[in-house]
Amino acid sequence: MKQAEEKSGSCRRAAQTCSLRQGQASRCAPPGRPPAATRKKIFATIIVFFMFAGLAACSPGGNEQSKAPVTLHLFTWSDYTEETVVKEFERRFGVKVVTDTFGSNEELLAKLQGGAAGYDVVVPSDYMVSILIKQGLLAELDHAKIPNLAHVYKHLKGLYYDPQNAYSVPYLWGTTGIGYNADLVKPPPESWQALWDARYKGKISLLNDEREVFGMALRAAGESLNATQPAKLEAAKARLMAQKALVKTYTSENYDQLLVSGEVALAHGWSGTVLRAADERPSIKYVIPKEGGTIWQDNLCVLKSSAHKDEAMAFINFLLEPQMAALITSKVKYASASEEARLFVPKEIAQNPAIYPPESVVARLEWIKDVGEAIKLYDRAWTELKVK
Ligand code: N2P
């Protein structure tokens, strides 16, 4: 991307230089040169030549201008894209972006394993990056093409799931907690136990996400959300089964609207989505229960099967441009991995502890990890929970 930008910068510079030279040439033609009219023709030819060469260099495919314009397919979380940023990328690079969305990491994985063809850029969370790497689905990144990686917070790079960031670039991060309507829920919830409070029967939603839901039930019982012992998972399942009669719906995609409309009083959900609901209805609040919950980071990755890896990396680099990253964070209300971006977001966001939680809160949180073979226990328990 940087390359393309440099190209477009030099295109502008080339055009300026050409016109400057043209002016100088006609003013200071030394004796013995061809007559003015001929010189003009030569200059015109040179200028036209450079204009075409410049246009070719400015096109995203560089010297491949004869090919049809590239379309990049982005597969990302719902409500995760800021349209103006995508439009700006399309304008600047002449690449079209088509976006498709998913609601959970498992949905992303299932689609990719099912052979979903044609996606270029995907946005898995931490533990899913390690699974996709293991499955050989991700392309190695060329860091020279993603210079904006330099703006990413040091402590968000090199995490357990991709220690060299060879396959993933940190994008947005956040937490999982409870969104609640303070007009309906009194006193304000402090514990995950609020999601088992029979007074809110039929007014509770949970994420439609097996690791998040089991993680929540495990943390509520003081366990790690990465527990692998069958007895612990059985116990978590029993608690979730008992809770089921209170749950209106398992959804990761419209609980903000359910909170706003008042159909739901308590929603197990992700920080930014709840905060967006709070913008629409100020009685909506976000809390991370005292037992702690998930901290997660979503990442930009290129699929090994992508036919447009250069454009994909250009896009990733673009999303990490501090001003672009700031626009995204301002809209989606998830913290940008870019340290620079925080300088460009409004103060109410940069200093909002629900978006950028302080160290003391982060200390209570846990990352979801790839549990290896134990995922089969989770899958089975989740299926049982959803069908019964
Ligand atoms: C919001 C997506 C949040 C991503 N729609 C959670 N990893």
Short mmCIF file of C-alpha atoms and ligand atoms in Angstrom, two decimals:
data_model
loop_
_atom_site.label_atom_id
_atom_site.label_comp_id
_atom_site.label_asym_id
_atom_site.label_seq_id
_atom_site.Cartn_x
_atom_site.Cartn_y
_atom_site.Cartn_z
CA MET A 1 0.00 0.00 0.00
CA LYS A 2 2.72 2.34 1.08
CA GLN A 3 4.25 1.64 -2.30
CA ALA A 4 1.09 2.63 -4.08
CA GLU A 5 0.85 5.76 -1.98
CA GLU A 6 4.43 6.64 -2.73
CA LYS A 7 3.64 6.08 -6.35
CA SER A 8 0.66 8.40 -6.27
CA GLY A 9 2.77 10.96 -4.38
CA SER A 10 5.50 10.76 -6.99
CA CYS A 11 2.82 10.96 -9.70
CA ARG A 12 1.79 14.33 -8.37
CA ARG A 13 5.41 15.37 -8.02
CA ALA A 14 6.19 14.16 -11.57
CA ALA A 15 3.33 16.23 -12.98
CA GLN A 16 4.56 19.33 -11.12
CA THR A 17 8.12 18.80 -12.31
CA CYS A 18 6.99 18.34 -15.90
CA SER A 19 5.09 21.61 -16.01
CA LEU A 20 7.95 23.42 -14.30
CA ARG A 21 10.40 22.07 -16.83
CA GLN A 22 8.10 22.96 -19.67
CA GLY A 23 7.97 26.57 -18.51
CA GLN A 24 11.70 26.78 -17.93
CA ALA A 25 12.46 25.19 -21.26
CA SER A 26 10.46 27.67 -23.29
CA ARG A 27 11.94 30.62 -21.38
CA CYS A 28 15.60 29.60 -21.49
CA ALA A 29 16.04 27.68 -24.75
CA PRO A 30 19.77 27.87 -25.57
CA PRO A 31 20.86 28.75 -29.14
CA GLY A 32 21.24 25.90 -31.62
CA ARG A 33 18.12 24.05 -30.38
CA PRO A 34 15.16 23.18 -32.70
CA PRO A 35 12.64 25.97 -33.35
CA ALA A 36 10.08 26.73 -30.61
CA ALA A 37 7.15 24.97 -32.37
CA THR A 38 9.14 21.72 -32.72
CA ARG A 39 10.34 21.95 -29.12
CA LYS A 40 6.74 22.35 -28.01
CA LYS A 41 5.77 19.22 -29.91
CA ILE A 42 8.64 17.25 -28.35
CA PHE A 43 7.70 18.45 -24.89
CA ALA A 44 4.04 17.66 -25.49
CA THR A 45 5.00 14.13 -26.56
CA ILE A 46 7.19 13.68 -23.48
CA ILE A 47 4.45 14.97 -21.20
CA VAL A 48 1.83 12.69 -22.73
CA PHE A 49 4.26 9.77 -22.39
CA PHE A 50 4.90 10.55 -18.71
CA MET A 51 1.20 11.00 -18.04
CA PHE A 52 0.47 7.51 -19.33
CA ALA A 53 3.48 6.01 -17.57
CA GLY A 54 2.35 7.82 -14.43
CA LEU A 55 -1.19 6.53 -14.69
CA ALA A 56 0.08 3.00 -15.13
CA ALA A 57 2.31 3.34 -12.10
CA CYS A 58 -0.55 4.82 -10.06
CA SER A 59 -2.91 1.95 -10.80
CA PRO A 60 -3.05 -0.61 -7.97
CA GLY A 61 -1.68 -3.37 -10.12
CA GLY A 62 1.32 -1.23 -11.10
CA ASN A 63 2.46 -2.57 -14.44
CA GLU A 64 -0.59 -4.84 -14.73
CA GLN A 65 -2.91 -2.06 -15.84
CA SER A 66 -4.35 -4.19 -18.59
CA LYS A 67 -6.03 -6.45 -15.99
CA ALA A 68 -9.51 -5.74 -14.66
CA PRO A 69 -9.48 -3.72 -11.40
CA VAL A 70 -8.96 -5.86 -8.32
CA THR A 71 -11.84 -6.65 -5.96
CA LEU A 72 -10.79 -7.46 -2.41
CA HIS A 73 -13.08 -9.68 -0.34
CA LEU A 74 -13.14 -8.89 3.35
CA PHE A 75 -14.67 -11.35 5.81
CA THR A 76 -15.13 -9.63 9.16
CA TRP A 77 -17.29 -9.23 12.27
CA SER A 78 -20.65 -7.61 11.80
CA ASP A 79 -20.64 -3.85 12.48
CA TYR A 80 -16.87 -3.75 12.32
CA THR A 81 -16.29 -1.55 9.30
CA GLU A 82 -16.43 2.16 8.87
CA GLU A 83 -17.81 2.82 5.38
CA THR A 84 -15.95 6.10 4.84
CA VAL A 85 -12.63 4.38 5.50
CA VAL A 86 -13.38 1.64 2.99
CA LYS A 87 -14.51 4.24 0.44
CA GLU A 88 -11.29 6.19 0.96
CA PHE A 89 -9.24 3.04 0.38
CA GLU A 90 -11.19 2.31 -2.81
CA ARG A 91 -10.68 5.88 -4.00
CA ARG A 92 -7.00 6.03 -3.19
CA PHE A 93 -6.02 2.65 -4.54
CA GLY A 94 -8.57 1.90 -7.21
CA VAL A 95 -9.38 -1.42 -5.50
CA LYS A 96 -12.96 -2.40 -4.78
CA VAL A 97 -13.78 -3.92 -1.38
CA VAL A 98 -16.67 -6.33 -0.87
CA THR A 99 -17.50 -7.08 2.77
CA ASP A 100 -19.14 -10.17 4.18
CA THR A 101 -19.69 -10.68 7.92
CA PHE A 102 -19.67 -13.43 10.54
CA GLY A 103 -20.83 -13.55 14.15
CA SER A 104 -18.29 -15.85 15.78
CA ASN A 105 -14.81 -17.26 15.32
CA GLU A 106 -16.30 -20.73 14.92
CA GLU A 107 -18.49 -19.50 12.08
CA LEU A 108 -15.42 -18.02 10.39
CA LEU A 109 -13.51 -21.29 10.84
CA ALA A 110 -16.40 -23.43 9.58
CA LYS A 111 -16.77 -21.28 6.45
CA LEU A 112 -13.04 -21.45 5.70
CA GLN A 113 -12.86 -25.19 6.34
CA GLY A 114 -15.94 -25.63 4.20
CA GLY A 115 -13.88 -24.21 1.36
CA ALA A 116 -15.43 -20.72 1.24
CA ALA A 117 -13.43 -19.44 -1.66
CA GLY A 118 -12.53 -15.95 -2.65
CA TYR A 119 -11.94 -14.19 0.67
CA ASP A 120 -8.71 -12.24 0.91
CA VAL A 121 -8.68 -10.57 4.34
CA VAL A 122 -10.19 -12.17 7.46
CA VAL A 123 -10.45 -10.88 11.04
CA PRO A 124 -10.07 -13.73 13.55
CA SER A 125 -9.66 -13.22 17.28
CA ASP A 126 -6.47 -14.24 19.10
CA TYR A 127 -7.08 -17.97 19.73
CA MET A 128 -8.59 -18.40 16.27
CA VAL A 129 -5.42 -16.98 14.70
CA SER A 130 -3.45 -19.85 16.24
CA ILE A 131 -6.01 -22.37 14.98
CA LEU A 132 -5.98 -20.92 11.45
CA ILE A 133 -2.17 -20.94 11.44
CA LYS A 134 -2.14 -24.58 12.54
CA GLN A 135 -4.57 -25.44 9.78
CA GLY A 136 -2.35 -23.78 7.21
CA LEU A 137 -5.03 -21.30 6.13
CA LEU A 138 -3.11 -18.03 6.59
CA ALA A 139 -0.49 -16.40 4.39
CA GLU A 140 2.76 -15.13 5.84
CA LEU A 141 2.76 -11.36 5.90
CA ASP A 142 5.43 -9.16 4.38
CA HIS A 143 6.05 -6.62 7.12
CA ALA A 144 7.75 -4.30 4.62
CA LYS A 145 4.31 -3.85 3.08
CA ILE A 146 2.69 -3.06 6.44
CA PRO A 147 4.82 -0.24 7.85
CA ASN A 148 1.93 0.96 10.03
CA LEU A 149 2.52 -2.11 12.19
CA ALA A 150 5.06 0.20 13.83
CA HIS A 151 2.17 2.16 15.40
CA VAL A 152 0.72 -0.88 17.15
CA TYR A 153 1.15 -0.88 20.94
CA LYS A 154 4.19 -2.94 21.84
CA HIS A 155 2.27 -4.95 24.43
CA LEU A 156 -0.35 -5.93 21.83
CA LYS A 157 2.25 -7.36 19.43
CA GLY A 158 3.90 -10.76 19.71
CA LEU A 159 1.11 -12.28 21.78
CA TYR A 160 0.86 -16.02 22.48
CA TYR A 161 -1.15 -16.79 19.36
CA ASP A 162 1.38 -15.45 16.84
CA PRO A 163 4.62 -14.53 18.62
CA GLN A 164 6.27 -12.90 15.58
CA ASN A 165 3.07 -11.49 14.08
CA ALA A 166 4.09 -13.50 11.06
CA TYR A 167 0.44 -14.04 10.10
CA SER A 168 -1.60 -11.46 11.96
CA VAL A 169 -1.73 -7.74 12.57
CA PRO A 170 -3.54 -6.54 15.72
CA TYR A 171 -6.58 -4.48 14.77
CA LEU A 172 -9.19 -3.86 17.48
CA TRP A 173 -9.48 -5.18 21.02
CA GLY A 174 -12.05 -5.17 23.76
CA THR A 175 -13.68 -7.04 26.58
CA THR A 176 -16.73 -9.19 27.24
CA GLY A 177 -19.13 -8.18 29.99
CA ILE A 178 -22.75 -7.35 30.68
CA GLY A 179 -24.74 -4.61 28.99
CA TYR A 180 -27.76 -3.67 31.09
CA ASN A 181 -30.53 -1.16 31.20
CA ALA A 182 -30.16 0.73 34.48
CA ASP A 183 -33.85 1.71 34.36
CA LEU A 184 -34.83 -1.96 34.49
CA VAL A 185 -32.02 -3.66 36.40
CA LYS A 186 -31.66 -2.65 40.04
CA PRO A 187 -29.29 -2.73 41.75
CA PRO A 188 -26.67 -2.60 38.97
CA PRO A 189 -25.19 -6.06 38.35
CA GLU A 190 -21.76 -6.80 39.78
CA SER A 191 -21.57 -10.52 39.17
CA TRP A 192 -22.24 -12.90 36.29
CA GLN A 193 -24.91 -14.30 38.63
CA ALA A 194 -27.18 -11.47 37.40
CA LEU A 195 -27.65 -13.56 34.25
CA TRP A 196 -29.26 -16.23 36.45
CA ASP A 197 -31.63 -13.79 38.18
CA ALA A 198 -35.17 -15.09 37.67
CA ARG A 199 -36.60 -11.56 37.96
CA TYR A 200 -35.27 -10.94 34.43
CA LYS A 201 -36.74 -14.06 32.91
CA GLY A 202 -37.13 -13.64 29.14
CA LYS A 203 -35.17 -10.37 29.22
CA ILE A 204 -31.67 -11.82 29.07
CA SER A 205 -29.58 -12.43 25.96
CA LEU A 206 -26.32 -14.35 25.68
CA LEU A 207 -23.73 -14.26 22.94
CA ASN A 208 -24.22 -16.90 20.28
CA ASP A 209 -20.65 -18.00 20.82
CA GLU A 210 -19.59 -21.26 22.42
CA ARG A 211 -16.27 -20.18 23.86
CA GLU A 212 -17.72 -16.93 25.24
CA VAL A 213 -20.79 -18.58 26.77
CA PHE A 214 -18.88 -21.49 28.35
CA GLY A 215 -16.10 -19.08 29.33
CA MET A 216 -18.65 -16.91 31.14
CA ALA A 217 -20.21 -19.91 32.93
CA LEU A 218 -16.76 -21.14 33.94
CA ARG A 219 -15.62 -17.74 35.22
CA ALA A 220 -18.91 -17.35 37.09
CA ALA A 221 -17.88 -20.48 39.01
CA GLY A 222 -14.36 -19.18 39.59
CA GLU A 223 -12.78 -21.40 36.92
CA SER A 224 -10.51 -20.51 34.02
CA LEU A 225 -12.40 -19.87 30.82
CA ASN A 226 -9.98 -22.29 29.16
CA ALA A 227 -10.83 -25.23 31.41
CA THR A 228 -10.44 -28.59 29.70
CA GLN A 229 -11.41 -31.06 32.44
CA PRO A 230 -14.62 -32.86 31.43
CA ALA A 231 -16.14 -32.51 34.92
CA LYS A 232 -15.74 -28.71 34.84
CA LEU A 233 -17.35 -28.49 31.44
CA GLU A 234 -20.19 -30.76 32.52
CA ALA A 235 -20.83 -28.55 35.53
CA ALA A 236 -20.77 -25.42 33.34
CA LYS A 237 -23.21 -27.05 30.96
CA ALA A 238 -25.56 -27.92 33.82
CA ARG A 239 -25.55 -24.29 34.96
CA LEU A 240 -26.20 -23.05 31.44
CA MET A 241 -29.05 -25.56 31.04
CA ALA A 242 -30.61 -24.30 34.26
CA GLN A 243 -30.29 -20.73 32.99
CA LYS A 244 -31.80 -21.47 29.61
CA ALA A 245 -35.43 -20.86 30.66
CA LEU A 246 -34.47 -17.24 31.48
CA VAL A 247 -32.72 -16.60 28.17
CA LYS A 248 -34.67 -14.86 25.45
CA THR A 249 -32.07 -15.47 22.74
CA TYR A 250 -28.45 -16.36 21.99
CA THR A 251 -27.27 -13.62 19.65
CA SER A 252 -24.00 -11.87 18.83
CA GLU A 253 -25.44 -9.62 16.18
CA ASN A 254 -28.44 -7.66 17.41
CA TYR A 255 -28.31 -7.48 21.20
CA ASP A 256 -27.53 -3.76 20.96
CA GLN A 257 -30.92 -3.25 19.34
CA LEU A 258 -32.62 -5.55 21.87
CA LEU A 259 -31.13 -3.43 24.66
CA VAL A 260 -32.19 -0.19 23.00
CA SER A 261 -35.76 -1.38 22.41
CA GLY A 262 -36.00 -2.65 25.99
CA GLU A 263 -36.79 -6.22 24.86
CA VAL A 264 -33.71 -7.26 26.77
CA ALA A 265 -32.64 -5.88 30.16
CA LEU A 266 -29.33 -7.75 30.46
CA ALA A 267 -27.09 -8.79 27.59
CA HIS A 268 -23.90 -10.82 27.72
CA GLY A 269 -21.95 -8.85 25.16
CA TRP A 270 -18.88 -7.11 23.79
CA SER A 271 -17.83 -3.70 25.08
CA GLY A 272 -18.12 -1.63 21.90
CA THR A 273 -21.47 -3.02 20.85
CA VAL A 274 -22.96 -2.23 24.27
CA LEU A 275 -21.43 1.26 24.19
CA ARG A 276 -23.03 1.92 20.83
CA ALA A 277 -26.38 0.91 22.32
CA ALA A 278 -25.67 3.31 25.18
CA ASP A 279 -25.27 6.14 22.65
CA GLU A 280 -28.84 5.49 21.56
CA ARG A 281 -30.25 4.97 25.04
CA PRO A 282 -28.23 6.49 27.89
CA SER A 283 -29.75 4.19 30.57
CA ILE A 284 -27.70 1.37 29.03
CA LYS A 285 -24.46 0.67 30.89
CA TYR A 286 -21.56 -1.76 30.57
CA VAL A 287 -19.96 -3.68 33.41
CA ILE A 288 -17.23 -6.31 33.65
CA PRO A 289 -18.38 -8.58 36.49
CA LYS A 290 -16.16 -8.99 39.52
CA GLU A 291 -15.29 -12.60 38.60
CA GLY A 292 -13.62 -11.25 35.44
CA GLY A 293 -14.18 -12.21 31.84
CA THR A 294 -12.64 -12.27 28.40
CA ILE A 295 -10.12 -9.87 26.94
CA TRP A 296 -9.79 -10.35 23.20
CA GLN A 297 -8.00 -8.91 20.23
CA ASP A 298 -9.17 -9.20 16.65
CA ASN A 299 -6.54 -9.35 13.94
CA LEU A 300 -6.14 -8.64 10.25
CA CYS A 301 -4.92 -11.67 8.32
CA VAL A 302 -4.49 -12.62 4.67
CA LEU A 303 -5.66 -16.02 3.52
CA LYS A 304 -3.13 -18.29 1.89
CA SER A 305 -5.65 -18.81 -0.90
CA SER A 306 -5.96 -15.07 -1.62
CA ALA A 307 -5.21 -14.14 -5.20
CA HIS A 308 -4.58 -10.52 -4.18
CA LYS A 309 -2.05 -10.64 -1.38
CA ASP A 310 -0.38 -7.32 -2.20
CA GLU A 311 -3.68 -5.46 -2.23
CA ALA A 312 -4.72 -7.32 0.94
CA MET A 313 -1.59 -6.15 2.74
CA ALA A 314 -2.09 -2.66 1.36
CA PHE A 315 -5.59 -2.70 2.83
CA ILE A 316 -4.33 -3.92 6.20
CA ASN A 317 -1.73 -1.17 6.23
CA PHE A 318 -4.39 1.37 5.32
CA LEU A 319 -6.70 0.30 8.16
CA LEU A 320 -3.78 0.91 10.52
CA GLU A 321 -3.09 4.42 9.28
CA PRO A 322 -3.56 6.39 12.50
CA GLN A 323 -6.33 8.64 11.13
CA MET A 324 -8.17 5.71 9.56
CA ALA A 325 -7.83 3.58 12.69
CA ALA A 326 -9.13 6.53 14.71
CA LEU A 327 -12.22 6.85 12.50
CA ILE A 328 -12.90 3.13 12.93
CA THR A 329 -12.53 3.23 16.72
CA SER A 330 -14.70 6.35 16.92
CA LYS A 331 -17.44 4.49 15.14
CA VAL A 332 -17.28 0.94 16.45
CA LYS A 333 -16.21 1.89 20.01
CA TYR A 334 -13.56 -0.82 20.24
CA ALA A 335 -10.03 0.18 21.16
CA SER A 336 -7.62 0.42 18.24
CA ALA A 337 -4.42 -1.58 18.48
CA SER A 338 -2.73 1.50 17.01
CA GLU A 339 -1.19 3.66 19.72
CA GLU A 340 -1.04 6.60 17.32
CA ALA A 341 -4.76 6.30 16.60
CA ARG A 342 -5.60 7.13 20.21
CA LEU A 343 -4.24 10.64 19.59
CA PHE A 344 -6.86 11.21 16.90
CA VAL A 345 -10.01 9.91 18.60
CA PRO A 346 -12.28 12.25 20.57
CA LYS A 347 -11.43 12.59 24.26
CA GLU A 348 -14.62 10.83 25.39
CA ILE A 349 -13.37 7.72 23.61
CA ALA A 350 -9.64 7.95 24.34
CA GLN A 351 -10.37 8.34 28.04
CA ASN A 352 -13.34 6.01 28.33
CA PRO A 353 -12.34 3.16 30.67
CA ALA A 354 -14.98 0.89 29.09
CA ILE A 355 -13.14 1.25 25.75
CA TYR A 356 -9.56 1.51 27.00
CA PRO A 357 -9.77 -0.34 30.34
CA PRO A 358 -7.11 0.46 32.92
CA GLU A 359 -4.47 -2.09 33.95
CA SER A 360 -6.37 -2.89 37.15
CA VAL A 361 -9.34 -4.13 35.10
CA VAL A 362 -7.23 -5.91 32.50
CA ALA A 363 -5.61 -7.86 35.35
CA ARG A 364 -8.98 -9.55 36.02
CA LEU A 365 -9.41 -10.66 32.41
CA GLU A 366 -8.35 -13.78 30.59
CA TRP A 367 -7.57 -14.56 26.95
CA ILE A 368 -9.40 -17.42 25.28
CA LYS A 369 -6.86 -20.02 24.15
CA ASP A 370 -6.91 -22.87 21.70
CA VAL A 371 -7.90 -25.80 23.95
CA GLY A 372 -6.75 -28.39 21.41
CA GLU A 373 -8.65 -31.68 21.49
CA ALA A 374 -10.85 -30.44 24.36
CA ILE A 375 -12.71 -28.32 21.83
CA LYS A 376 -14.74 -31.47 21.10
CA LEU A 377 -16.12 -31.33 24.66
CA TYR A 378 -17.06 -27.68 24.14
CA ASP A 379 -18.64 -28.40 20.75
CA ARG A 380 -20.72 -31.26 22.12
CA ALA A 381 -21.86 -29.35 25.20
CA TRP A 382 -22.72 -26.30 23.08
CA THR A 383 -24.77 -28.35 20.63
CA GLU A 384 -26.64 -29.97 23.53
CA LEU A 385 -27.31 -26.59 25.08
CA LYS A 386 -28.65 -25.16 21.84
CA VAL A 387 -30.86 -28.09 20.83
CA LYS A 388 -32.41 -29.07 24.16
C1 N2P B 1 -18.67 -6.72 17.14
C2 N2P B 1 -17.59 -7.74 17.08
C3 N2P B 1 -16.84 -7.92 18.33
C4 N2P B 1 -15.76 -8.86 18.11
N1 N2P B 1 -19.71 -6.96 16.25
C5 N2P B 1 -15.47 -9.74 19.23
N2 N2P B 1 -14.27 -10.44 19.02
#
